Short mmCIF file of C-alpha atoms in Angstrom, two decimals:
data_model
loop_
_atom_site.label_atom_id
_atom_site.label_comp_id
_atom_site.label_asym_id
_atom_site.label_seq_id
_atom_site.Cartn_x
_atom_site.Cartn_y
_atom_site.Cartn_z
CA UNK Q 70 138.76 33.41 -36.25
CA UNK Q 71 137.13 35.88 -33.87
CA UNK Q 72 140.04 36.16 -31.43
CA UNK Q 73 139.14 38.52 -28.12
CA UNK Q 74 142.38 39.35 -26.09
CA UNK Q 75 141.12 39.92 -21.74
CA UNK Q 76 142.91 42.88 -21.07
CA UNK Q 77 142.86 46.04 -18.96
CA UNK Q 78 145.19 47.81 -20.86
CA UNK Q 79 145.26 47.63 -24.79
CA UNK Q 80 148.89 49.56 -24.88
CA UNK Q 81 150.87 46.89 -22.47
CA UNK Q 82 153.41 45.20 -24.60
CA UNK Q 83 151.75 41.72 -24.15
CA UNK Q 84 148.32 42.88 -25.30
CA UNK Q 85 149.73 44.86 -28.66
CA UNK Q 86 151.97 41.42 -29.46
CA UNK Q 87 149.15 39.07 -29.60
CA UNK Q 88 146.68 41.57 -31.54
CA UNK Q 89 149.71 41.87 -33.78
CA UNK Q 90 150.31 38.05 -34.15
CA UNK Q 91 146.78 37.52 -34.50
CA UNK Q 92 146.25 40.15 -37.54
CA UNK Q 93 149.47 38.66 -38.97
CA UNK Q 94 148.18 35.18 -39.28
CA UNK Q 95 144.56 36.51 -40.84
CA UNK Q 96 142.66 36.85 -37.65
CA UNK Q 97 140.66 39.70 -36.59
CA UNK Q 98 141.31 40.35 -32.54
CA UNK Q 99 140.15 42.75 -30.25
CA UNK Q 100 141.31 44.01 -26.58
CA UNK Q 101 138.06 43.12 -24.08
CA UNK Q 102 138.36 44.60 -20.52
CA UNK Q 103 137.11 41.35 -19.08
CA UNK Q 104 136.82 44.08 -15.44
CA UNK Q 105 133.88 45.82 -17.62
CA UNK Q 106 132.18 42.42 -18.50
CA UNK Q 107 128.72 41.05 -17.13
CA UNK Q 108 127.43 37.80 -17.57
CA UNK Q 109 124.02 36.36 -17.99
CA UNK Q 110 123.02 32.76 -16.47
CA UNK Q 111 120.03 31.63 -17.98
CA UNK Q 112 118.73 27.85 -18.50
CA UNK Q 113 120.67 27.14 -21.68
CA UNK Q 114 121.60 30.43 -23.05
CA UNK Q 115 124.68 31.94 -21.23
CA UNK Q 116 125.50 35.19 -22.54
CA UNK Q 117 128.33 37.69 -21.66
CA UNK Q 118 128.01 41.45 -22.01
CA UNK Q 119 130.16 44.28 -22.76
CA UNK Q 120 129.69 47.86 -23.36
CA UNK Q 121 125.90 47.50 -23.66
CA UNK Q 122 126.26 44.40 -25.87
CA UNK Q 123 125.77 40.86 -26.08
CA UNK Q 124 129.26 39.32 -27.26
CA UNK Q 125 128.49 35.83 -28.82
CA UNK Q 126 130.73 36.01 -32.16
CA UNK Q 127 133.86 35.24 -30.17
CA UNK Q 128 135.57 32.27 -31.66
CA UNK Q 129 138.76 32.32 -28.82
CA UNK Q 130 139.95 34.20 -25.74
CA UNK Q 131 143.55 34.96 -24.68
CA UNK Q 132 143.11 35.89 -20.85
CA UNK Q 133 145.31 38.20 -19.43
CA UNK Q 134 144.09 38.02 -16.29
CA UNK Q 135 145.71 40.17 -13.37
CA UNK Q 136 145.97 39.10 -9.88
CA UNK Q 137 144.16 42.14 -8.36
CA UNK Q 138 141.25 40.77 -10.46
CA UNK Q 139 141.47 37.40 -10.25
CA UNK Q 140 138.28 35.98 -8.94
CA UNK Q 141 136.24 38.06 -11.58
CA UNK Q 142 138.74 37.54 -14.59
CA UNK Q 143 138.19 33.73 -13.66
CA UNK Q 144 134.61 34.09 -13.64
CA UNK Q 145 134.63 35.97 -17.13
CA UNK Q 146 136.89 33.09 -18.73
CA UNK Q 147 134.74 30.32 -17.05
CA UNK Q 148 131.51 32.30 -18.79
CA UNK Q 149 133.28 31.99 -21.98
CA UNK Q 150 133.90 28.29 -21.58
CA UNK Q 151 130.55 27.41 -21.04
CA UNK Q 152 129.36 29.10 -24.17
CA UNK Q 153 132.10 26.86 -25.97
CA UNK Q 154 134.31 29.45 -26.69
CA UNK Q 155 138.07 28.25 -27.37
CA UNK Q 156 140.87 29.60 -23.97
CA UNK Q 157 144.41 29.29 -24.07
CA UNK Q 158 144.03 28.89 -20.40
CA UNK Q 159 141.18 27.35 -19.05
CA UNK Q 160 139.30 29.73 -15.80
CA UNK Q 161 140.36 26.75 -13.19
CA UNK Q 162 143.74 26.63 -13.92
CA UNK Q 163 144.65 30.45 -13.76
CA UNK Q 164 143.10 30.49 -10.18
CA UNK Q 165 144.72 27.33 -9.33
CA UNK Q 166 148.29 29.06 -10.18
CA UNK Q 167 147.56 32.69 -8.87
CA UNK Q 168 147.17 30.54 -5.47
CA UNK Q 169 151.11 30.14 -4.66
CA UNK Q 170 150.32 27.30 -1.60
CA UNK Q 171 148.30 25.70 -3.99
CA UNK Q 172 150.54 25.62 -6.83
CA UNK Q 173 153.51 24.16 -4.39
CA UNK Q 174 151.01 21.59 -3.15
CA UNK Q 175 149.63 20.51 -6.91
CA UNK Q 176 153.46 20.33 -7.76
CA UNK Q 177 154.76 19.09 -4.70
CA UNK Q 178 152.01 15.93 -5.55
CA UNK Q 179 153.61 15.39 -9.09
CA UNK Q 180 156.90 14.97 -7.56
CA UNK Q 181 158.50 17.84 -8.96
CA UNK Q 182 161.20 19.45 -7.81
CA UNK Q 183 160.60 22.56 -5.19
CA UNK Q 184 162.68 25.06 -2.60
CA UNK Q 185 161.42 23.35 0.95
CA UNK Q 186 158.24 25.75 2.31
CA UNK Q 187 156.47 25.95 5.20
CA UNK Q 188 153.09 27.36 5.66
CA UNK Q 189 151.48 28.42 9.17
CA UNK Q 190 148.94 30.58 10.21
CA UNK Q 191 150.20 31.48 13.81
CA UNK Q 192 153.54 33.29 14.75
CA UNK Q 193 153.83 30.82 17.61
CA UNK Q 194 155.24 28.19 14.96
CA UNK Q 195 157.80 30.24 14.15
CA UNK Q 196 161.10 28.70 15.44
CA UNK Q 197 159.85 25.42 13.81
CA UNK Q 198 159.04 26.84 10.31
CA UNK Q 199 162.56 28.17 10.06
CA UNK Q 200 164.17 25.14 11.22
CA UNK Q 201 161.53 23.36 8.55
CA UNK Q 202 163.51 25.13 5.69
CA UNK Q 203 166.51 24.80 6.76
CA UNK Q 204 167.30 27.72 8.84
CA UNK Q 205 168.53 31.40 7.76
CA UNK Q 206 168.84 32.91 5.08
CA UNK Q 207 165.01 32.07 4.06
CA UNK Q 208 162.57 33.93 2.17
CA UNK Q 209 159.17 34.98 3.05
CA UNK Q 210 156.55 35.61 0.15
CA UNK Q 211 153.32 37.19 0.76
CA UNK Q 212 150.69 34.65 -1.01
CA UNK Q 213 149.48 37.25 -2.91
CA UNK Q 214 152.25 39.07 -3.92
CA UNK Q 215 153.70 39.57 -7.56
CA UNK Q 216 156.38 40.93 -9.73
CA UNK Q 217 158.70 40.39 -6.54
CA UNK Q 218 156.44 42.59 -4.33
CA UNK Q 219 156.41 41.12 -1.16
CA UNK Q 220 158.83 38.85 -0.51
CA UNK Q 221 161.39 39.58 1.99
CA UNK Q 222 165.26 37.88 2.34
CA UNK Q 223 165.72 37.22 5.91
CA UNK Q 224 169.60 36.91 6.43
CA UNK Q 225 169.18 36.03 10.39
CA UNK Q 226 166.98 34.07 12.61
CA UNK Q 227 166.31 37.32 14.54
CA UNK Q 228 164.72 39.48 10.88
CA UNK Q 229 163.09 36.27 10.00
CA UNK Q 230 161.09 35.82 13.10
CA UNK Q 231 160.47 39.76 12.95
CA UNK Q 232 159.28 40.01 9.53
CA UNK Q 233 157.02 36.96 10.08
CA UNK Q 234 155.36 38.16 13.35
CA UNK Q 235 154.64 41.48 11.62
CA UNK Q 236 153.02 39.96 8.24
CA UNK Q 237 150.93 37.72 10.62
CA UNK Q 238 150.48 41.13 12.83
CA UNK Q 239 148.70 42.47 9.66
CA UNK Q 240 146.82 39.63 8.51
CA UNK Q 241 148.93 38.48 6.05
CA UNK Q 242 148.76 34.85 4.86
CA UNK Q 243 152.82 33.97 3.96
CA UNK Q 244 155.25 31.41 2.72
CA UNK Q 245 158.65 30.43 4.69
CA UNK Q 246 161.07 29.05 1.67
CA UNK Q 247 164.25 27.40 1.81
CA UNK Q 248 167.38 30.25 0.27
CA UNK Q 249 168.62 28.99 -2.53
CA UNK Q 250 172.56 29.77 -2.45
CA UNK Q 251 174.24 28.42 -5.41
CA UNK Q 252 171.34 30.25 -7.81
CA UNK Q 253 173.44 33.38 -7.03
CA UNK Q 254 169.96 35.45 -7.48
CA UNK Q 255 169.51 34.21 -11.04
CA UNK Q 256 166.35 32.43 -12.26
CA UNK Q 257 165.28 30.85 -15.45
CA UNK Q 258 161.70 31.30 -16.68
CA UNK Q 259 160.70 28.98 -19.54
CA UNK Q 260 158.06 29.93 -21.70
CA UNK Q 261 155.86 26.71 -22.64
CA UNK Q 262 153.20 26.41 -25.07
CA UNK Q 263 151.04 23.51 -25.49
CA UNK Q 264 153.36 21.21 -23.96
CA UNK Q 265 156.61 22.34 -25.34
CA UNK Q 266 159.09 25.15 -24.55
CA UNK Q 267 158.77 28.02 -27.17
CA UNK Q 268 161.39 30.06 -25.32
CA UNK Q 269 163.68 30.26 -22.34
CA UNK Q 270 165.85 33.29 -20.58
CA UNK Q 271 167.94 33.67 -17.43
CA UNK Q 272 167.27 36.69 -15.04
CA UNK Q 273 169.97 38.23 -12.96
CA UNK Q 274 169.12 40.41 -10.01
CA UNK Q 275 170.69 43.81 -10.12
CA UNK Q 276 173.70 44.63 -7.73
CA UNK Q 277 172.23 44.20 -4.42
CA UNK Q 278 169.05 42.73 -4.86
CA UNK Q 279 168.09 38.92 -4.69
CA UNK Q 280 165.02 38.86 -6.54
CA UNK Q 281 165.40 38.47 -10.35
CA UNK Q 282 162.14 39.96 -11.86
CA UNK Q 283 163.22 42.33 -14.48
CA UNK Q 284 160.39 44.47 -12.92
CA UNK Q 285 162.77 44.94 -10.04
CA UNK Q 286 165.66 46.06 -12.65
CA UNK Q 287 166.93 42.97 -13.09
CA UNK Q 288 168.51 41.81 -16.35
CA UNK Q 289 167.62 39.08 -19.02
CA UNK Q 290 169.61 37.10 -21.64
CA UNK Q 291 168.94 33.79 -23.58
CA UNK Q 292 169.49 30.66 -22.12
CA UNK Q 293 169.83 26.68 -23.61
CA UNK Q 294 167.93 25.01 -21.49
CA UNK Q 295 168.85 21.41 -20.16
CA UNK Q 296 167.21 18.28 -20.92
CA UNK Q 297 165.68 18.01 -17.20
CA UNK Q 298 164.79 21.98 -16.91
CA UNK Q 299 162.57 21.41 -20.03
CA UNK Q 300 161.04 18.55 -18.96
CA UNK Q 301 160.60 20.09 -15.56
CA UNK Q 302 159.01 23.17 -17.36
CA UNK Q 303 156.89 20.66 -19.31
CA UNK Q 304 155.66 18.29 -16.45
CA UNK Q 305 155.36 21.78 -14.11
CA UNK Q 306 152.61 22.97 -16.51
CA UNK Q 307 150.92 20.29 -16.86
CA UNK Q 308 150.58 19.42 -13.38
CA UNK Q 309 148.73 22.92 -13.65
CA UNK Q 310 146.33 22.40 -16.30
CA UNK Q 311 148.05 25.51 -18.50
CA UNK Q 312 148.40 25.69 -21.69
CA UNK Q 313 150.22 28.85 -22.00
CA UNK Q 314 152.52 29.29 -19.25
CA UNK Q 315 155.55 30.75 -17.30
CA UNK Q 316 157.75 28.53 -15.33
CA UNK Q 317 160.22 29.96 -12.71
CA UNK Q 318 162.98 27.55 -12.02
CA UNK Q 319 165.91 28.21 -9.73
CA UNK Q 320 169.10 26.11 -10.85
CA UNK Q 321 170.57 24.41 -7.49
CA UNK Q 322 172.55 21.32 -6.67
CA UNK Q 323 169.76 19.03 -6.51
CA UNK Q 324 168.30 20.07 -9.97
CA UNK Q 325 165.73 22.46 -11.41
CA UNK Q 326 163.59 23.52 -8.53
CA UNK Q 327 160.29 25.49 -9.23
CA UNK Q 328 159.46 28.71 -7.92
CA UNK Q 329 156.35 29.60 -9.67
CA UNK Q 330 154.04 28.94 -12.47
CA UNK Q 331 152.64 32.26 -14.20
CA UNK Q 332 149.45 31.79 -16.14
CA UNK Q 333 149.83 35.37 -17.52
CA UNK Q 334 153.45 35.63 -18.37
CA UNK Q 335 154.85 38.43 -19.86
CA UNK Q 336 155.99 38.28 -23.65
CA UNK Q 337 158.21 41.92 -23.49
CA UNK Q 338 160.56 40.30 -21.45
CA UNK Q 339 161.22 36.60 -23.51
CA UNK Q 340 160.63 38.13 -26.81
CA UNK Q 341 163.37 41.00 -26.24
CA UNK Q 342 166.05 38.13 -24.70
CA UNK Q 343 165.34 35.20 -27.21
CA UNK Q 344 164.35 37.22 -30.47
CA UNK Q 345 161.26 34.56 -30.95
CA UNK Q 346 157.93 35.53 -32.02
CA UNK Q 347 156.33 33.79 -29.34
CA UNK Q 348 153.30 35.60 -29.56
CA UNK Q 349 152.67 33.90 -32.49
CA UNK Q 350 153.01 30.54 -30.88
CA UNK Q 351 150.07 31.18 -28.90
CA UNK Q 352 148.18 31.97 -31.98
CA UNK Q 353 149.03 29.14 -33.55
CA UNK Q 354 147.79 27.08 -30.29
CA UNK Q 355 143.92 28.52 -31.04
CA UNK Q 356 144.82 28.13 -34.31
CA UNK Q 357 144.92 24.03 -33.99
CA UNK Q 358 142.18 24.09 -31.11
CA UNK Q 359 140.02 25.73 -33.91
CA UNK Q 360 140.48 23.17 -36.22
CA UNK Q 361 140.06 20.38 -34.30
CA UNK Q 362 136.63 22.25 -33.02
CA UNK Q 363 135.54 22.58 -37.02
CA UNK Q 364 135.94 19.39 -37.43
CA UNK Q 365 134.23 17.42 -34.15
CA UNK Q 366 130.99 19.66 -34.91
CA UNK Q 367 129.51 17.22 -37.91
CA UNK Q 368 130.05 14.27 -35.45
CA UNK Q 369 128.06 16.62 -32.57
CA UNK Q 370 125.52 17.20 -34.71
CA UNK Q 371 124.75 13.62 -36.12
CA UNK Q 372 125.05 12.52 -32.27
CA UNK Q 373 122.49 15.35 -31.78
CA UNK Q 374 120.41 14.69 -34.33
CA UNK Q 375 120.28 11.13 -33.33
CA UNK Q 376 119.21 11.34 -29.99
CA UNK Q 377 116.58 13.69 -30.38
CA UNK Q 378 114.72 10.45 -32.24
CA UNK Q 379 115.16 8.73 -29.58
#
């Protein structure tokens, strides 16, 4: 296969992996800037461009899609699609996920487990939203935030209301979530692959901090999942429409309860804790998409062939 990793940056740790796994299983891949794409609608010949060329010998994508750029990365992947090009996420399901009201309301539907949230548009709601989630502590995420940028622990009713008022002050669209005590600012982020969990590590926030990411300097180490965090890992993607995937779960009393669902998850961080090539995985994933693509095109052809006599 043709395999074309969407990148921005060819030297992240993500992007090297998969051209790695890719060369190491026979492929040839290359990094596309999917930001320095153009596309071309035209009755029955869609065509992307890049670098003053007309791509069409791409057999797969892998999008690494990042959520400054998410609208256009979305369009590039969707472009792809409808020249029949192979995804290991398809374009609806990476905005769905980078939308984190969304996400809570497509899980929230499945009956999957969740920290309570509220969502309001008006500081006037305040008292109610905080009462919603239980009262203080809460935390308050900025919709579009990432990487732990932009969400806030509020330890009193006082901060809450504060920090609130001033995100809506600026224009800020937010999330009001339940604090999650006995998760003692550790998370679990499961890796999942086509339906099953490839790999799984716990994060631990660094002395004084409550958010886990490891881009915050927290810490990561390898975790055996339970029989109900996989499945909740599982069913959370799913629910999502990814195929390649990573689930945030925070352990509490009542059970696995879902924080996020990444579309673009980072490998650096799994691969270094678990010591699995889960780069590879992905691979593999085209890898069987491929296959079952070589062999459904006789069948499109004869059904092809056999309606143009009609």
């Amino acid at each position: 296969m043709k395999i074309a990793v969407l990148s921005r940056n060819k030297h992240l740790y993500s992007t090297r992996r998969l051209v790695e796994a890719a060369s190491a299983r026979g492929h040839e891949c290359i990094v596309i800037d999917h930001s320095k794409c153009y596309v071309g609608i035209r009755q029955g010949q869609p065509s992307i461009h890049y670098k003053g060329h007309d791509i069409a010998d791409i057999d797969a994508i892998i999008p690494r899609i990042g959520a400054s750029v998410t609208f256009y990365g979305s369009a590039i992947v969707r472009q792809f699609e409808v020249m029949n090009v192979i995804s290991a996420n398809p374009s609806q399901a990476i905005t769905r996920s980078r939308d984190k009201l969304r996400c809570m309301q497509i899980l929230s539907g499945a009956g999957l487990g969740l920290p309570i949230t509220g969502f309001a548009r008006t500081a006037s709601d305040v008292d109610d939203l905080i009462s919603m989630v239980g009262g203080t502590p809460l935390v308050i995420k900025l919709l579009e935030g990432t990487q732990g940028v932009g969400v806030v622990l509020a330890e009193t009713k006082k901060a809450a209301s504060s920090v609130i008022e001033a995100f809506y002050g600026l224009g800020n669209n937010i999330l009001i979530q339940e604090y999650i005590k006995e998760a003692k600012g550790s998370d679990i982020r499961a890796f999942v692959v086509d339906g099953k969990v490839v790999g799984a590590m716990k994060r631990t926030a660094k002395e004084g901090e409550f958010r886990s990411n490891l881009h915050r300097g927290g810490t990561a180490e390898v975790v055996k999942l339970t029989r109900k965090e996989r499945e909740t890992a599982v069913a959370a993607a799913k629910a999502m429409g990814l195929t390649v995937a990573g689930v945030d779960m925070l352990p509490s009393d009542r059970g696995p309860l879902i924080l996020e669902v990444n579309s673009s998850p980072g490998l650096e961080g799994i691969e270094t804790a678990t010591h699995k090539d889960i780069a590879s995985e992905i691979i593999k994933y085209l890898e069987r998409q491929y296959e079952v693509k070589q062999l459904l095109k006789p069948i499109v052809k004869r059904k092809i062939k056999k309606e143009s006599k009609l």
